[in-house]
Amino acid sequence: MTEMILILIGAAFVNNVVLSQFLGLCPFLGVSKKTNTAAGMGFAVIFVITLASALCSLVYDFVLVPLDVEYLQTIVFILLIACLVQFVEMVIKKYSIGLYNALGVYLPLITTNCAVLGVALINVQEDYGLLKSTINGFGTAAGFTIAIIIMAGIREKSEHNDVPKAFQGSPIVLITAGLMAIAFFGFAGII
């Protein structure tokens, strides 16, 4: 049980996928303008990464390894992730058209979000089983969600600040992301 908690905390805070591993920056920077949109994207990513981690683990252990075709893992994982994202997109479009419109192009981009594929590959690399893969996936997605919501909150608050012209737009967002990464580095002493 302790190992599972360490995996969860490590994935969410210490090895934060966005602020430590620099994966998933496109949706992190693109969707973090409003807190409610960021939260919606975060919950979609939680669903996709957690399910993708479990599904990729099962396919790897019960299909690729027995057939001795582990070298196909990247292609197979991309296909599984693409199917999951299409499912999430259909569900969000049906039940929350406002969120669907707010996420725009970034929802289908979850398919190409390197964080989703990165977690699946890390799970294989670390030789995690189904349970550990799922927990690592959930922790990683929770860390992504925490980071994107914090970034959205900061961006909403700084929207009305007097920022020098040279720093307006992307520069101040990247500086903020860098400061957040430094702050999250403080969690390294936890584990």
PDB file of N, CA and C in Angstrom, residues 47-91:
ATOM      1  N   PHE A  47      -9.332  11.119 -17.136  1.00  0.00           N
ATOM      2  CA  PHE A  47     -10.049   9.963 -17.670  1.00  0.00           C
ATOM      3  C   PHE A  47      -9.214   9.228 -18.714  1.00  0.00           C
ATOM      4  N   VAL A  48      -8.655   9.972 -19.664  1.00  0.00           N
ATOM      5  CA  VAL A  48      -7.917   9.355 -20.766  1.00  0.00           C
ATOM      6  C   VAL A  48      -6.629   8.698 -20.278  1.00  0.00           C
ATOM      7  N   ILE A  49      -5.837   9.401 -19.479  1.00  0.00           N
ATOM      8  CA  ILE A  49      -4.556   8.835 -19.045  1.00  0.00           C
ATOM      9  C   ILE A  49      -4.766   7.630 -18.136  1.00  0.00           C
ATOM     10  N   THR A  50      -5.714   7.706 -17.216  1.00  0.00           N
ATOM     11  CA  THR A  50      -5.954   6.577 -16.320  1.00  0.00           C
ATOM     12  C   THR A  50      -6.402   5.357 -17.102  1.00  0.00           C
ATOM     13  N   LEU A  51      -7.370   5.551 -17.985  1.00  0.00           N
ATOM     14  CA  LEU A  51      -7.866   4.431 -18.788  1.00  0.00           C
ATOM     15  C   LEU A  51      -6.797   3.940 -19.762  1.00  0.00           C
ATOM     16  N   ALA A  52      -6.061   4.853 -20.378  1.00  0.00           N
ATOM     17  CA  ALA A  52      -5.009   4.459 -21.319  1.00  0.00           C
ATOM     18  C   ALA A  52      -3.907   3.675 -20.608  1.00  0.00           C
ATOM     19  N   SER A  53      -3.570   4.076 -19.396  1.00  0.00           N
ATOM     20  CA  SER A  53      -2.542   3.361 -18.641  1.00  0.00           C
ATOM     21  C   SER A  53      -2.960   1.921 -18.369  1.00  0.00           C
ATOM     22  N   ALA A  54      -4.205   1.759 -17.928  1.00  0.00           N
ATOM     23  CA  ALA A  54      -4.711   0.414 -17.652  1.00  0.00           C
ATOM     24  C   ALA A  54      -4.798  -0.411 -18.935  1.00  0.00           C
ATOM     25  N   LEU A  55      -5.363   0.172 -19.967  1.00  0.00           N
ATOM     26  CA  LEU A  55      -5.557  -0.552 -21.224  1.00  0.00           C
ATOM     27  C   LEU A  55      -4.223  -0.906 -21.878  1.00  0.00           C
ATOM     28  N   CYS A  56      -3.298   0.029 -21.902  1.00  0.00           N
ATOM     29  CA  CYS A  56      -1.988  -0.247 -22.492  1.00  0.00           C
ATOM     30  C   CYS A  56      -1.238  -1.316 -21.707  1.00  0.00           C
ATOM     31  N   SER A  57      -1.379  -1.301 -20.393  1.00  0.00           N
ATOM     32  CA  SER A  57      -0.748  -2.325 -19.567  1.00  0.00           C
ATOM     33  C   SER A  57      -1.306  -3.710 -19.888  1.00  0.00           C
ATOM     34  N   LEU A  58      -2.629  -3.791 -19.997  1.00  0.00           N
ATOM     35  CA  LEU A  58      -3.259  -5.070 -20.335  1.00  0.00           C
ATOM     36  C   LEU A  58      -2.836  -5.565 -21.713  1.00  0.00           C
ATOM     37  N   VAL A  59      -2.865  -4.687 -22.688  1.00  0.00           N
ATOM     38  CA  VAL A  59      -2.490  -5.078 -24.052  1.00  0.00           C
ATOM     39  C   VAL A  59      -1.014  -5.475 -24.112  1.00  0.00           C
ATOM     40  N   TYR A  60      -0.171  -4.737 -23.420  1.00  0.00           N
ATOM     41  CA  TYR A  60       1.251  -5.067 -23.419  1.00  0.00           C
ATOM     42  C   TYR A  60       1.497  -6.441 -22.789  1.00  0.00           C
ATOM     43  N   ASP A  61       0.910  -6.652 -21.603  1.00  0.00           N
ATOM     44  CA  ASP A  61       1.159  -7.900 -20.872  1.00  0.00           C
ATOM     45  C   ASP A  61       0.495  -9.122 -21.504  1.00  0.00           C
ATOM     46  N   PHE A  62      -0.698  -8.940 -22.072  1.00  0.00           N
ATOM     47  CA  PHE A  62      -1.456 -10.108 -22.542  1.00  0.00           C
ATOM     48  C   PHE A  62      -1.503 -10.269 -24.056  1.00  0.00           C
ATOM     49  N   VAL A  63      -0.983  -9.300 -24.799  1.00  0.00           N
ATOM     50  CA  VAL A  63      -0.977  -9.435 -26.260  1.00  0.00           C
ATOM     51  C   VAL A  63       0.440  -9.302 -26.810  1.00  0.00           C
ATOM     52  N   LEU A  64       1.089  -8.174 -26.525  1.00  0.00           N
ATOM     53  CA  LEU A  64       2.391  -7.919 -27.133  1.00  0.00           C
ATOM     54  C   LEU A  64       3.490  -8.850 -26.621  1.00  0.00           C
ATOM     55  N   VAL A  65       3.555  -9.047 -25.305  1.00  0.00           N
ATOM     56  CA  VAL A  65       4.598  -9.910 -24.738  1.00  0.00           C
ATOM     57  C   VAL A  65       4.401 -11.371 -25.161  1.00  0.00           C
ATOM     58  N   PRO A  66       3.196 -11.956 -25.033  1.00  0.00           N
ATOM     59  CA  PRO A  66       3.043 -13.349 -25.467  1.00  0.00           C
ATOM     60  C   PRO A  66       3.329 -13.573 -26.956  1.00  0.00           C
ATOM     61  N   LEU A  67       3.030 -12.587 -27.781  1.00  0.00           N
ATOM     62  CA  LEU A  67       3.293 -12.711 -29.215  1.00  0.00           C
ATOM     63  C   LEU A  67       4.722 -12.302 -29.587  1.00  0.00           C
ATOM     64  N   ASP A  68       5.491 -11.849 -28.584  1.00  0.00           N
ATOM     65  CA  ASP A  68       6.872 -11.412 -28.768  1.00  0.00           C
ATOM     66  C   ASP A  68       6.977 -10.286 -29.799  1.00  0.00           C
ATOM     67  N   VAL A  69       6.054  -9.322 -29.698  1.00  0.00           N
ATOM     68  CA  VAL A  69       6.066  -8.155 -30.588  1.00  0.00           C
ATOM     69  C   VAL A  69       6.071  -6.862 -29.769  1.00  0.00           C
ATOM     70  N   GLU A  70       6.894  -6.842 -28.725  1.00  0.00           N
ATOM     71  CA  GLU A  70       6.967  -5.662 -27.863  1.00  0.00           C
ATOM     72  C   GLU A  70       7.409  -4.421 -28.624  1.00  0.00           C
ATOM     73  N   TYR A  71       8.125  -4.605 -29.733  1.00  0.00           N
ATOM     74  CA  TYR A  71       8.600  -3.476 -30.517  1.00  0.00           C
ATOM     75  C   TYR A  71       7.455  -2.678 -31.142  1.00  0.00           C
ATOM     76  N   LEU A  72       6.254  -3.233 -31.162  1.00  0.00           N
ATOM     77  CA  LEU A  72       5.089  -2.530 -31.699  1.00  0.00           C
ATOM     78  C   LEU A  72       4.368  -1.683 -30.644  1.00  0.00           C
ATOM     79  N   GLN A  73       4.920  -1.614 -29.437  1.00  0.00           N
ATOM     80  CA  GLN A  73       4.219  -0.954 -28.334  1.00  0.00           C
ATOM     81  C   GLN A  73       3.842   0.481 -28.642  1.00  0.00           C
ATOM     82  N   THR A  74       4.708   1.251 -29.255  1.00  0.00           N
ATOM     83  CA  THR A  74       4.402   2.660 -29.517  1.00  0.00           C
ATOM     84  C   THR A  74       3.218   2.799 -30.462  1.00  0.00           C
ATOM     85  N   ILE A  75       3.214   2.044 -31.525  1.00  0.00           N
ATOM     86  CA  ILE A  75       2.114   2.107 -32.501  1.00  0.00           C
ATOM     87  C   ILE A  75       0.804   1.653 -31.870  1.00  0.00           C
ATOM     88  N   VAL A  76       0.851   0.557 -31.151  1.00  0.00           N
ATOM     89  CA  VAL A  76      -0.356   0.027 -30.514  1.00  0.00           C
ATOM     90  C   VAL A  76      -0.882   0.996 -29.465  1.00  0.00           C
ATOM     91  N   PHE A  77       0.012   1.574 -28.675  1.00  0.00           N
ATOM     92  CA  PHE A  77      -0.410   2.517 -27.643  1.00  0.00           C
ATOM     93  C   PHE A  77      -1.043   3.758 -28.265  1.00  0.00           C
ATOM     94  N   ILE A  78      -0.484   4.252 -29.352  1.00  0.00           N
ATOM     95  CA  ILE A  78      -1.056   5.421 -30.024  1.00  0.00           C
ATOM     96  C   ILE A  78      -2.464   5.113 -30.522  1.00  0.00           C
ATOM     97  N   LEU A  79      -2.664   3.940 -31.083  1.00  0.00           N
ATOM     98  CA  LEU A  79      -3.999   3.548 -31.562  1.00  0.00           C
ATOM     99  C   LEU A  79      -5.000   3.456 -30.415  1.00  0.00           C
ATOM    100  N   LEU A  80      -4.592   2.860 -29.305  1.00  0.00           N
ATOM    101  CA  LEU A  80      -5.477   2.760 -28.142  1.00  0.00           C
ATOM    102  C   LEU A  80      -5.837   4.146 -27.598  1.00  0.00           C
ATOM    103  N   ILE A  81      -4.851   5.011 -27.510  1.00  0.00           N
ATOM    104  CA  ILE A  81      -5.077   6.367 -26.999  1.00  0.00           C
ATOM    105  C   ILE A  81      -6.011   7.136 -27.933  1.00  0.00           C
ATOM    106  N   ALA A  82      -5.810   6.993 -29.228  1.00  0.00           N
ATOM    107  CA  ALA A  82      -6.671   7.682 -30.198  1.00  0.00           C
ATOM    108  C   ALA A  82      -8.122   7.237 -30.051  1.00  0.00           C
ATOM    109  N   CYS A  83      -8.340   5.949 -29.859  1.00  0.00           N
ATOM    110  CA  CYS A  83      -9.704   5.439 -29.667  1.00  0.00           C
ATOM    111  C   CYS A  83     -10.326   5.996 -28.391  1.00  0.00           C
ATOM    112  N   LEU A  84      -9.555   6.038 -27.311  1.00  0.00           N
ATOM    113  CA  LEU A  84     -10.066   6.573 -26.044  1.00  0.00           C
ATOM    114  C   LEU A  84     -10.426   8.054 -26.165  1.00  0.00           C
ATOM    115  N   VAL A  85      -9.591   8.814 -26.833  1.00  0.00           N
ATOM    116  CA  VAL A  85      -9.856  10.242 -26.974  1.00  0.00           C
ATOM    117  C   VAL A  85     -11.107  10.474 -27.812  1.00  0.00           C
ATOM    118  N   GLN A  86     -11.296   9.677 -28.844  1.00  0.00           N
ATOM    119  CA  GLN A  86     -12.508   9.804 -29.653  1.00  0.00           C
ATOM    120  C   GLN A  86     -13.746   9.522 -28.806  1.00  0.00           C
ATOM    121  N   PHE A  87     -13.639   8.532 -27.928  1.00  0.00           N
ATOM    122  CA  PHE A  87     -14.741   8.216 -27.021  1.00  0.00           C
ATOM    123  C   PHE A  87     -15.027   9.387 -26.085  1.00  0.00           C
ATOM    124  N   VAL A  88     -13.978   9.952 -25.490  1.00  0.00           N
ATOM    125  CA  VAL A  88     -14.140  11.099 -24.583  1.00  0.00           C
ATOM    126  C   VAL A  88     -14.743  12.283 -25.325  1.00  0.00           C
ATOM    127  N   GLU A  89     -14.276  12.519 -26.540  1.00  0.00           N
ATOM    128  CA  GLU A  89     -14.791  13.636 -27.330  1.00  0.00           C
ATOM    129  C   GLU A  89     -16.285  13.470 -27.604  1.00  0.00           C
ATOM    130  N   MET A  90     -16.708  12.252 -27.936  1.00  0.00           N
ATOM    131  CA  MET A  90     -18.134  12.008 -28.191  1.00  0.00           C
ATOM    132  C   MET A  90     -18.970  12.219 -26.934  1.00  0.00           C
ATOM    133  N   VAL A  91     -18.466  11.763 -25.792  1.00  0.00           N
ATOM    134  CA  VAL A  91     -19.197  11.911 -24.530  1.00  0.00           C
ATOM    135  C   VAL A  91     -19.318  13.384 -24.149  1.00  0.00           C
TER     136      VAL A  91
END
